[in-house]
Amino acid sequence: MAKKVAEQLVEMLVEAGVKRIYAVTGDSLNEVNDAVRRNDQLQWVHVRHEEAGAFAAGAEAQLNGIACCAGSSGPGHVHLINGLYDAHRSGAPVIAIASTEASFEFGTEHFQETNTIKLFDDCSCYNQVASTPQQFARMFQAGIQHAISRKGVAVVGLPGDVAAADAEESMTAMQVYRTDPIIRPSDLELQSLASLLNEYDKVTLYCGLGAAEAHDELIKLAGLLQSPIGYTFRGKLEIQYANPYEVGMTGLLGMPSGYHSMHESEVLVLLGTDFPYTAFMPVKPKIVQIDIRPERLGRRAKVDLGLCGAIKPTLQALIPLIRQKTDDSFLKEQLDFYKQVQENMRAYVEDTGKTDAIHPEYVSVVIDQLAADDAIFTVDTGMSCVWGARYIKATGKRVMMGSWNHGSMANAMPQAIGAALARPGQQVIAMCGDGGLTMLLGDLSTIVQYKLPIKVIVFNNRALGMVKLEMEVAGLPDWQTDMPNTDFAAIGQAMGIQSFTVHEPGQVQQTLEQAFAHPGPALINILTDPNALAMPPKVEFDQVKGFALSMSKLILGGRMDEVLDTIKTNYKHMREVI
């Protein structure tokens, strides 16, 4: 009996190292579903929403190097888009199968017809539709090759009739080629960089995820330069651990120390980072940027020297050219400032909050203390990101995932699904906002169906907390940001998850201990302070003025109680600002 294209697809995925497909089956995707059923090397993960499947695949791809998701005709593959945007912008090698109506219906405005080329063009590095079996074999190999080599999303449109047709052998290669080139600047470029670094005494290294594999080299270079090391949120857990030179993050979620070090330096070296917030970049120091993708050079700051290279081999070649510096006054100044910032942060933890207004900083510290040394954390975009950024500590084995570049809500829980399936031996903790979790709530059922021991922690502040802050610093009263309280524990319990609700600060540690000890999935609904705010590391006068204006508008609107609650909750933050 002839092999079908759907069976060929499954065999090629297995050969490429894909372990599972995240999808909702139906109509044009049914042949692929059946081919997976008959192959014991590939798992079909039945998510409740295709967006959740795309987020899960993106997480798995970041952890294991490749993953796959699929969506059926029209609405099914349209639902993939948000998760695919996130995966593509995160550099996750994801294969997306967009099944379509029969090829002979193309161009007739048939039921559920979409133009997949137009639809996925902005969130993929490869995007084609196979109209014949011969096309499919070549396209699918090319798609997998693109996803792995260019670290992005490859979309292959697959009409239902092509999936059911007899497969044809490709006239070109069917295998996937995995390459590992050494990429670094030229010797002349490295000599120019070394001369610059040797000339100045105040140098700060600022590192992103691209520097993750160069931890030892970073420490050695910082020791030679007597240089503080700052890092992005995405690079935090890889850069922070065992690092005597670290001064924290900058940016909207960061700390004053990271900001201060970058702005007080004479030379700032950006290593493997595409940090997007230009407002936090200094303009006085000379800036060096090193990135493996040269098209990124200079697009976030006025760069004096831009070099192309992977960070690890670049630093290995650079370090022998660097002279040992003896003046450590700049480094000591930045480390002392960082120490003071950390002491201020502890004040937020010591004040644990009150009934139904538990301080999220305290909750985050307890999570950090109880979590395994190799735990995988996923954080929702918004206030959960703030608490994860500031209070979850690196160990050298932990991983933190979020929607770093796309900034989507609802990412933490589905990313935890992908992480739990990709790394079944590691603890997975999803730090969710109530707004984010609500968006894809149905996929709690996926966690139960596949018996994934994920710990879902809901920072339930009954509001879109980050949006509320954004409005306040813009001088606007928050409007339509409140969310009526939802009993997430009751929902979790109804879905078969052991669930808890925490009303009192004194219940936090005991409840989390109980939930973490439970062998299956657990949901912990923690009622946090809705007025807890996160001040960025550098608060401009306009923001302070805007905040005051917002409070004035609230007072004029008769909401004085809310103003007083905000001031009481954030008196420590106000002290930092003043």
XYZ file of C-alpha atoms in Angstrom:
578
model
C 0.000 0.000 0.000
C 1.411 3.375 -1.016
C 2.617 5.794 1.639
C 0.519 8.941 2.012
C 1.943 12.451 2.159
C 0.682 12.683 5.775
C 2.781 9.633 6.669
C 5.794 11.113 4.905
C 5.313 14.294 6.952
C 5.333 12.324 10.196
C 8.451 10.389 9.220
C 10.290 13.599 8.330
C 9.338 15.192 11.649
C 10.599 12.158 13.560
C 13.834 12.157 11.557
C 14.320 15.850 12.410
C 13.959 15.162 16.131
C 10.413 16.425 16.678
C 8.708 14.593 19.561
C 5.132 15.865 19.360
C 2.617 18.017 17.501
C 0.482 20.516 19.428
C -2.836 20.831 17.627
C -6.606 20.653 17.508
C -7.572 18.107 14.872
C -10.332 18.507 12.313
C -11.256 18.248 8.611
C -8.140 19.056 6.557
C -5.820 18.013 9.394
C -7.407 14.602 10.001
C -5.030 12.714 7.674
C -2.049 14.043 9.633
C -3.760 13.167 12.884
C -4.303 9.601 11.689
C -0.698 9.285 10.525
C 0.491 10.332 13.981
C -1.862 7.789 15.567
C -0.203 5.012 13.575
C 3.354 6.134 14.404
C 4.584 5.388 17.914
C 7.464 7.870 17.725
C 5.397 11.049 17.607
C 2.841 12.304 20.132
C -0.283 14.294 19.337
C -0.974 16.812 22.108
C -4.609 17.855 21.995
C -4.586 21.479 23.151
C -7.885 23.318 23.638
C -6.827 26.334 21.614
C -4.314 26.493 18.787
C -2.729 29.640 20.249
C -1.845 27.630 23.338
C -0.345 24.975 21.074
C 1.860 27.522 19.321
C 3.057 28.945 22.666
C 3.772 25.413 23.923
C 5.700 24.560 20.764
C 7.705 27.774 21.082
C 8.680 26.885 24.642
C 9.647 23.338 23.707
C 11.713 24.579 20.767
C 13.657 26.951 23.015
C 14.425 24.109 25.421
C 14.996 21.195 23.027
C 15.911 22.818 19.708
C 12.834 22.082 17.580
C 9.066 21.639 17.955
C 5.883 21.480 15.896
C 2.327 22.774 16.021
C -0.558 22.597 13.583
C -3.899 24.172 12.795
C -6.677 23.038 10.496
C -8.405 24.977 7.711
C -9.050 28.671 8.181
C -9.877 29.399 11.829
C -7.643 26.623 13.131
C -4.424 27.916 11.653
C -5.436 31.565 12.133
C -5.490 30.820 15.871
C -1.801 29.887 15.683
C -0.660 33.356 14.717
C -0.107 35.013 18.098
C 1.911 32.107 19.464
C 3.893 31.892 16.224
C 4.719 35.604 16.384
C 6.078 35.011 19.857
C 8.078 31.948 18.811
C 9.527 33.693 15.760
C 10.572 36.788 17.685
C 12.070 34.560 20.389
C 14.243 32.694 17.868
C 12.454 29.392 18.468
C 12.751 26.778 15.680
C 9.086 25.843 15.198
C 7.499 23.915 12.329
C 3.908 25.080 11.799
C 1.617 22.944 9.657
C -1.201 25.067 8.276
C -3.619 22.615 6.706
C -6.016 24.146 4.190
C -9.074 23.334 2.113
C -8.526 21.110 -0.946
C -6.104 22.536 -3.498
C -8.716 22.489 -6.274
C -10.803 24.961 -4.223
C -8.056 27.612 -4.087
C -9.177 31.029 -5.293
C -12.925 30.348 -5.063
C -13.618 31.900 -1.644
C -14.407 28.408 -0.468
C -15.616 27.714 3.085
C -12.793 28.530 5.543
C -10.393 29.510 2.741
C -7.415 31.664 3.760
C -4.296 32.832 1.976
C -1.628 31.286 4.189
C 1.196 33.058 2.353
C -0.202 36.473 3.256
C -1.364 35.300 6.659
C 1.964 34.039 8.023
C 4.416 36.145 6.070
C 5.294 38.475 8.950
C 5.885 35.768 11.564
C 8.002 33.221 9.695
C 11.376 32.674 8.058
C 9.879 30.186 5.591
C 6.307 30.209 4.331
C 5.051 28.114 1.424
C 2.028 26.054 0.335
C 2.443 22.630 -1.241
C -0.034 22.019 -4.056
C 1.374 18.619 -5.120
C 3.004 15.679 -3.304
C 6.291 16.342 -5.073
C 6.276 19.943 -3.913
C 5.532 18.901 -0.351
C 8.597 16.668 0.071
C 10.959 19.439 -1.034
C 9.128 22.207 0.809
C 8.932 20.357 4.095
C 12.652 19.625 4.119
C 13.353 23.260 3.268
C 10.997 24.439 6.005
C 12.646 22.317 8.688
C 16.084 23.410 7.463
C 15.058 27.082 7.641
C 13.592 26.756 11.141
C 16.736 25.133 12.534
C 19.295 27.231 10.672
C 17.604 30.603 10.992
C 16.030 29.942 14.401
C 12.500 30.916 13.560
C 9.102 29.713 12.453
C 8.671 27.751 9.227
C 5.111 27.473 7.930
C 4.129 24.819 5.415
C 0.598 25.015 4.031
C -0.838 21.543 3.415
C -4.138 21.113 1.547
C -6.261 18.246 2.795
C -6.256 16.460 -0.570
C -2.455 16.628 -0.783
C -2.135 15.153 2.722
C -4.258 12.184 1.575
C -2.420 11.689 -1.728
C 0.338 9.161 -2.413
C 3.746 10.477 -1.389
C 6.514 11.041 -3.900
C 10.239 10.840 -3.295
C 11.959 14.200 -3.462
C 14.514 14.795 -6.192
C 16.570 16.708 -3.631
C 17.784 16.008 -0.076
C 15.283 14.789 2.523
C 17.581 15.003 5.540
C 18.140 17.993 7.838
C 21.601 19.505 8.160
C 22.615 20.856 11.559
C 25.610 23.147 11.422
C 27.701 24.777 14.142
C 30.028 27.358 12.598
C 32.438 29.511 14.586
C 31.594 33.163 13.941
C 33.690 35.990 15.340
C 35.066 39.388 14.253
C 38.284 39.611 12.271
C 41.634 39.908 14.040
C 41.868 43.570 13.023
C 38.408 44.306 14.456
C 39.272 42.527 17.698
C 42.478 44.532 18.008
C 40.481 47.768 17.644
C 38.081 46.635 20.335
C 40.901 45.629 22.675
C 42.599 49.010 22.214
C 39.375 50.777 23.143
C 38.779 48.662 26.244
C 42.392 48.953 27.370
C 42.256 52.745 27.086
C 39.317 53.455 29.416
C 38.875 52.687 33.116
C 35.083 52.760 33.411
C 33.692 49.915 31.333
C 30.313 48.222 31.767
C 29.333 44.948 30.089
C 25.636 44.601 29.301
C 24.599 41.099 28.285
C 21.601 39.459 26.675
C 20.619 35.881 25.975
C 23.164 35.786 23.161
C 25.878 35.788 25.822
C 24.353 32.876 27.756
C 26.927 30.308 26.657
C 29.818 32.645 27.431
C 29.317 32.859 31.214
C 32.890 31.859 32.108
C 34.388 34.141 29.476
C 32.281 37.068 30.732
C 33.518 36.580 34.281
C 37.113 36.440 33.085
C 36.757 39.547 30.920
C 35.052 41.496 33.716
C 37.886 40.550 36.046
C 40.466 41.895 33.613
C 38.535 45.118 33.004
C 37.325 45.550 36.610
C 33.942 45.923 34.974
C 30.389 45.585 36.335
C 28.018 43.294 34.420
C 24.401 44.180 33.741
C 21.952 41.973 31.888
C 18.585 41.862 30.199
C 15.633 39.996 31.675
C 15.944 37.315 29.025
C 19.595 36.789 29.882
C 19.247 37.056 33.651
C 19.300 33.421 34.740
C 22.214 32.603 32.465
C 24.342 35.622 33.439
C 23.493 36.287 37.094
C 24.607 33.081 38.800
C 28.094 32.842 40.346
C 28.792 36.354 39.117
C 30.691 38.646 41.506
C 30.455 41.538 39.031
C 26.673 41.651 38.459
C 24.738 44.867 39.093
C 21.281 43.786 37.930
C 18.994 44.777 35.097
C 17.905 48.023 33.586
C 14.722 48.708 31.616
C 11.091 48.869 32.670
C 11.491 45.852 34.944
C 15.001 46.570 36.128
C 16.857 48.228 38.973
C 18.489 51.619 39.473
C 21.905 49.951 39.812
C 21.939 48.510 36.288
C 20.807 51.831 34.867
C 23.381 53.760 36.917
C 26.311 51.572 35.897
C 25.521 51.875 32.191
C 25.145 55.653 32.359
C 28.218 56.299 34.505
C 30.587 54.257 32.340
C 32.976 55.581 29.718
C 32.503 52.528 27.503
C 29.414 50.355 27.346
C 29.767 46.949 25.675
C 26.524 45.346 24.465
C 26.987 41.592 24.173
C 24.360 39.460 22.464
C 21.479 41.762 23.295
C 18.811 43.446 21.229
C 17.397 45.287 24.254
C 14.536 47.315 22.726
C 14.048 50.250 25.103
C 16.170 53.049 23.683
C 15.038 55.431 26.439
C 17.162 53.471 28.910
C 20.290 53.536 26.761
C 22.984 56.096 27.649
C 24.257 58.677 25.180
C 27.504 59.823 26.850
C 29.708 56.706 26.825
C 31.216 55.112 23.765
C 29.134 52.079 22.848
C 30.333 48.782 21.403
C 27.832 46.213 20.153
C 28.610 42.595 19.285
C 25.869 40.415 17.812
C 25.742 37.309 15.648
C 23.140 39.056 13.481
C 24.836 42.146 12.035
C 21.538 43.675 10.878
C 20.846 44.395 14.558
C 23.922 46.578 15.008
C 23.122 50.181 15.859
C 19.358 49.921 15.853
C 18.933 50.508 19.606
C 21.710 53.016 20.374
C 24.354 55.213 18.769
C 27.039 52.549 18.426
C 30.667 53.575 17.947
C 31.914 50.084 17.095
C 29.663 47.325 15.764
C 31.009 43.804 15.314
C 29.502 40.539 14.084
C 30.170 37.403 16.084
C 28.885 34.810 18.505
C 29.808 35.992 21.995
C 31.675 32.941 23.289
C 34.246 32.601 20.460
C 34.524 36.388 20.224
C 35.451 36.728 23.896
C 37.795 33.757 23.715
C 39.725 35.551 20.987
C 39.479 38.960 22.708
C 40.588 38.056 26.234
C 44.290 37.477 25.386
C 44.407 41.048 24.026
C 43.099 42.663 27.242
C 45.480 44.054 29.838
C 44.754 43.486 33.530
C 43.466 46.683 35.181
C 44.242 47.481 38.792
C 41.896 50.414 39.422
C 38.666 48.885 40.722
C 37.087 52.091 42.088
C 34.372 52.228 39.412
C 33.487 48.577 39.938
C 33.320 48.972 43.723
C 31.094 52.045 43.405
C 28.607 50.140 41.245
C 28.634 47.039 43.456
C 28.033 49.164 46.565
C 25.097 50.864 44.857
C 23.693 47.480 43.826
C 23.976 46.252 47.396
C 21.943 49.257 48.586
C 19.277 48.595 45.932
C 19.004 44.979 47.104
C 18.573 46.150 50.692
C 15.763 48.465 49.602
C 14.107 45.582 47.788
C 14.149 43.480 50.951
C 11.952 46.102 52.604
C 9.146 45.168 50.218
C 9.467 41.546 51.267
C 9.470 42.204 54.996
C 6.113 43.977 54.679
C 4.041 40.964 53.584
C 0.729 42.790 53.130
C -2.688 42.068 54.571
C -5.867 40.078 53.953
C -6.605 39.805 50.210
C -3.808 42.302 49.545
C -0.693 40.135 49.890
C 2.432 41.802 48.598
C 3.528 40.055 45.391
C 7.196 40.740 46.164
C 6.885 38.531 49.249
C 5.135 35.795 47.274
C 7.920 35.830 44.680
C 10.634 35.455 47.307
C 8.864 32.441 48.807
C 8.547 30.889 45.347
C 12.259 31.480 44.785
C 13.162 29.830 48.077
C 10.959 26.771 47.559
C 11.619 26.155 43.871
C 14.073 23.505 42.730
C 17.585 24.508 41.681
C 16.760 23.446 38.121
C 13.177 24.727 38.005
C 11.745 26.137 34.783
C 9.761 29.332 35.315
C 7.319 30.815 32.835
C 6.093 34.352 33.460
C 3.093 36.179 32.042
C 3.671 39.557 30.444
C 2.825 42.316 32.920
C 3.368 42.507 36.650
C 4.295 38.806 36.873
C 7.325 39.689 34.753
C 8.327 42.350 37.269
C 8.241 39.971 40.204
C 10.043 37.245 38.274
C 12.710 39.666 37.079
C 13.448 41.064 40.513
C 13.031 38.137 42.893
C 13.682 34.823 41.113
C 17.389 34.094 41.480
C 19.696 32.264 39.124
C 21.398 29.008 40.081
C 23.078 28.116 36.821
C 20.454 25.429 36.192
C 17.179 27.356 36.266
C 15.415 28.572 33.135
C 12.972 31.451 32.783
C 10.706 31.859 29.782
C 8.326 34.612 28.779
C 7.028 36.550 25.819
C 10.178 38.655 25.835
C 10.011 40.321 22.429
C 6.364 39.972 21.463
C 4.994 40.944 24.882
C 1.848 38.848 24.629
C -0.530 38.205 27.475
C -1.540 34.605 28.246
C 1.855 33.064 27.484
C 2.910 31.585 30.850
C 0.476 28.669 31.222
C 0.777 27.297 27.650
C 4.551 27.762 27.684
C 4.569 25.704 30.880
C 2.782 22.916 28.977
C 5.535 22.856 26.378
C 8.238 23.019 29.047
C 6.734 20.178 31.078
C 6.513 17.913 28.033
C 9.989 18.875 26.817
C 11.674 18.393 30.221
C 9.592 15.858 32.183
C 12.222 15.546 34.912
C 12.243 19.230 35.869
C 9.900 21.268 38.039
C 7.804 23.741 36.005
C 6.280 26.816 37.675
C 3.958 29.160 35.764
C 3.766 32.645 37.287
C 0.470 33.847 35.817
C -1.458 37.064 35.985
C -5.196 36.755 36.431
C -5.711 38.626 33.148
C -3.321 36.384 31.240
C -4.605 33.101 32.625
C -8.208 34.022 31.848
C -7.427 34.363 28.138
C -6.509 30.694 27.600
C -8.186 29.214 30.655
C -9.441 26.153 28.772
C -5.968 24.695 28.426
C -5.882 23.917 32.122
C -7.728 20.847 30.832
C -4.706 20.003 28.676
C -2.535 20.007 31.796
C -4.920 17.539 33.436
C -5.315 15.328 30.362
C -1.568 14.783 30.013
C -0.954 14.625 33.782
C 1.605 17.429 33.748
C 2.806 18.344 37.275
C 2.842 22.077 36.528
C 2.416 24.489 39.423
C 0.210 27.356 38.217
C 0.560 30.354 40.535
C -1.978 33.105 39.931
C -0.972 36.599 41.050
C -4.606 37.604 41.356
C -4.645 41.387 41.730
C -8.105 41.680 40.165
C -6.752 44.075 37.543
C -4.632 44.474 34.445
C -1.831 45.669 36.702
C 0.796 46.750 34.185
C -1.786 48.567 32.056
C -2.985 50.334 35.185
C 0.561 51.532 35.886
C 1.041 52.629 32.281
C -2.078 54.782 32.476
C -1.099 56.286 35.803
C 2.400 57.331 34.725
C 0.876 58.863 31.599
C -1.302 61.052 33.793
C -4.474 59.117 33.082
C -6.867 57.619 35.630
C -6.978 53.868 35.170
C -10.142 52.986 33.305
C -11.500 49.550 32.434
C -8.482 47.813 33.939
C -10.306 46.204 36.866
C -11.411 42.585 36.607
C -14.155 41.147 38.838
C -12.700 38.555 41.135
C -12.680 35.080 39.616
C -12.447 31.975 41.785
C -9.591 30.349 39.903
C -9.250 27.670 42.552
C -12.853 26.578 42.010
C -12.241 26.452 38.254
C -9.053 24.467 38.708
C -10.755 22.057 41.081
C -13.593 21.542 38.612
C -11.034 20.668 35.922
C -9.330 18.126 38.176
C -6.392 20.199 39.462
C -5.559 20.329 43.153
C -6.246 23.987 43.852
C -5.814 26.478 46.668
C -6.817 30.062 47.424
C -4.576 32.175 49.634
C -6.153 35.138 51.408
C -3.619 35.795 54.199
C 0.128 36.517 54.021
C 0.672 33.929 56.737
C -0.766 31.218 54.475
C 1.608 31.789 51.568
C 4.573 29.621 52.549
C 2.587 26.666 53.878
C 0.267 26.600 50.861
C 3.099 26.794 48.354
C 4.964 24.032 50.192
C 1.871 21.834 50.004
C 1.302 22.600 46.326
C 4.937 22.005 45.374
C 4.943 18.677 47.231
C 1.855 17.479 45.333
C 2.960 15.038 42.598
C 0.419 16.272 40.026
C -0.687 19.671 38.745
C -1.588 22.355 41.273
C -3.136 25.809 41.020
C -2.510 28.406 43.713
C -4.780 31.458 43.526
C -3.085 34.188 45.591
C -5.005 37.405 46.201
C -2.306 40.018 45.840
C -2.411 43.748 46.404
C -4.088 45.376 43.384
C -2.288 48.655 44.103
C 1.248 47.268 44.184
C 3.245 49.181 41.597
C 6.636 48.650 40.051
C 8.681 51.766 39.512
C 11.243 51.573 36.697
C 14.924 52.074 37.624
C 14.959 55.651 36.346
C 11.787 57.608 37.039
C 11.635 60.712 34.919
C 10.076 63.924 36.239
C 7.300 63.672 33.668
C 6.371 60.266 35.045
C 6.307 61.550 38.613
C 4.214 64.501 37.488
C 1.949 62.159 35.548
C 1.485 59.926 38.552
C 0.548 62.894 40.706
C -1.864 64.141 38.045
C -3.459 60.712 37.866
C -3.931 60.640 41.626
C -5.471 64.107 41.453
C -7.941 62.966 38.839
C -8.892 60.004 40.989
C -9.477 62.314 43.944
C -11.627 64.642 41.829
C -13.538 61.581 40.685
C -14.418 60.697 44.266
C -12.019 57.746 44.500
C -10.053 59.015 47.525
C -9.960 55.603 49.210
C -8.137 54.130 46.235
C -5.620 56.972 46.251
C -4.848 56.430 49.924
C -4.465 52.678 49.395
C -2.017 53.303 46.555
C 0.083 55.690 48.620
C 0.138 53.340 51.623
C 1.091 50.374 49.482
C 3.880 52.158 47.641
C 5.450 54.344 50.295
C 8.733 52.441 49.900
C 8.706 53.018 46.141
C 7.985 56.707 46.765
C 11.024 56.847 49.034
C 13.191 55.583 46.168
C 11.795 58.163 43.794
C 12.306 61.033 46.227
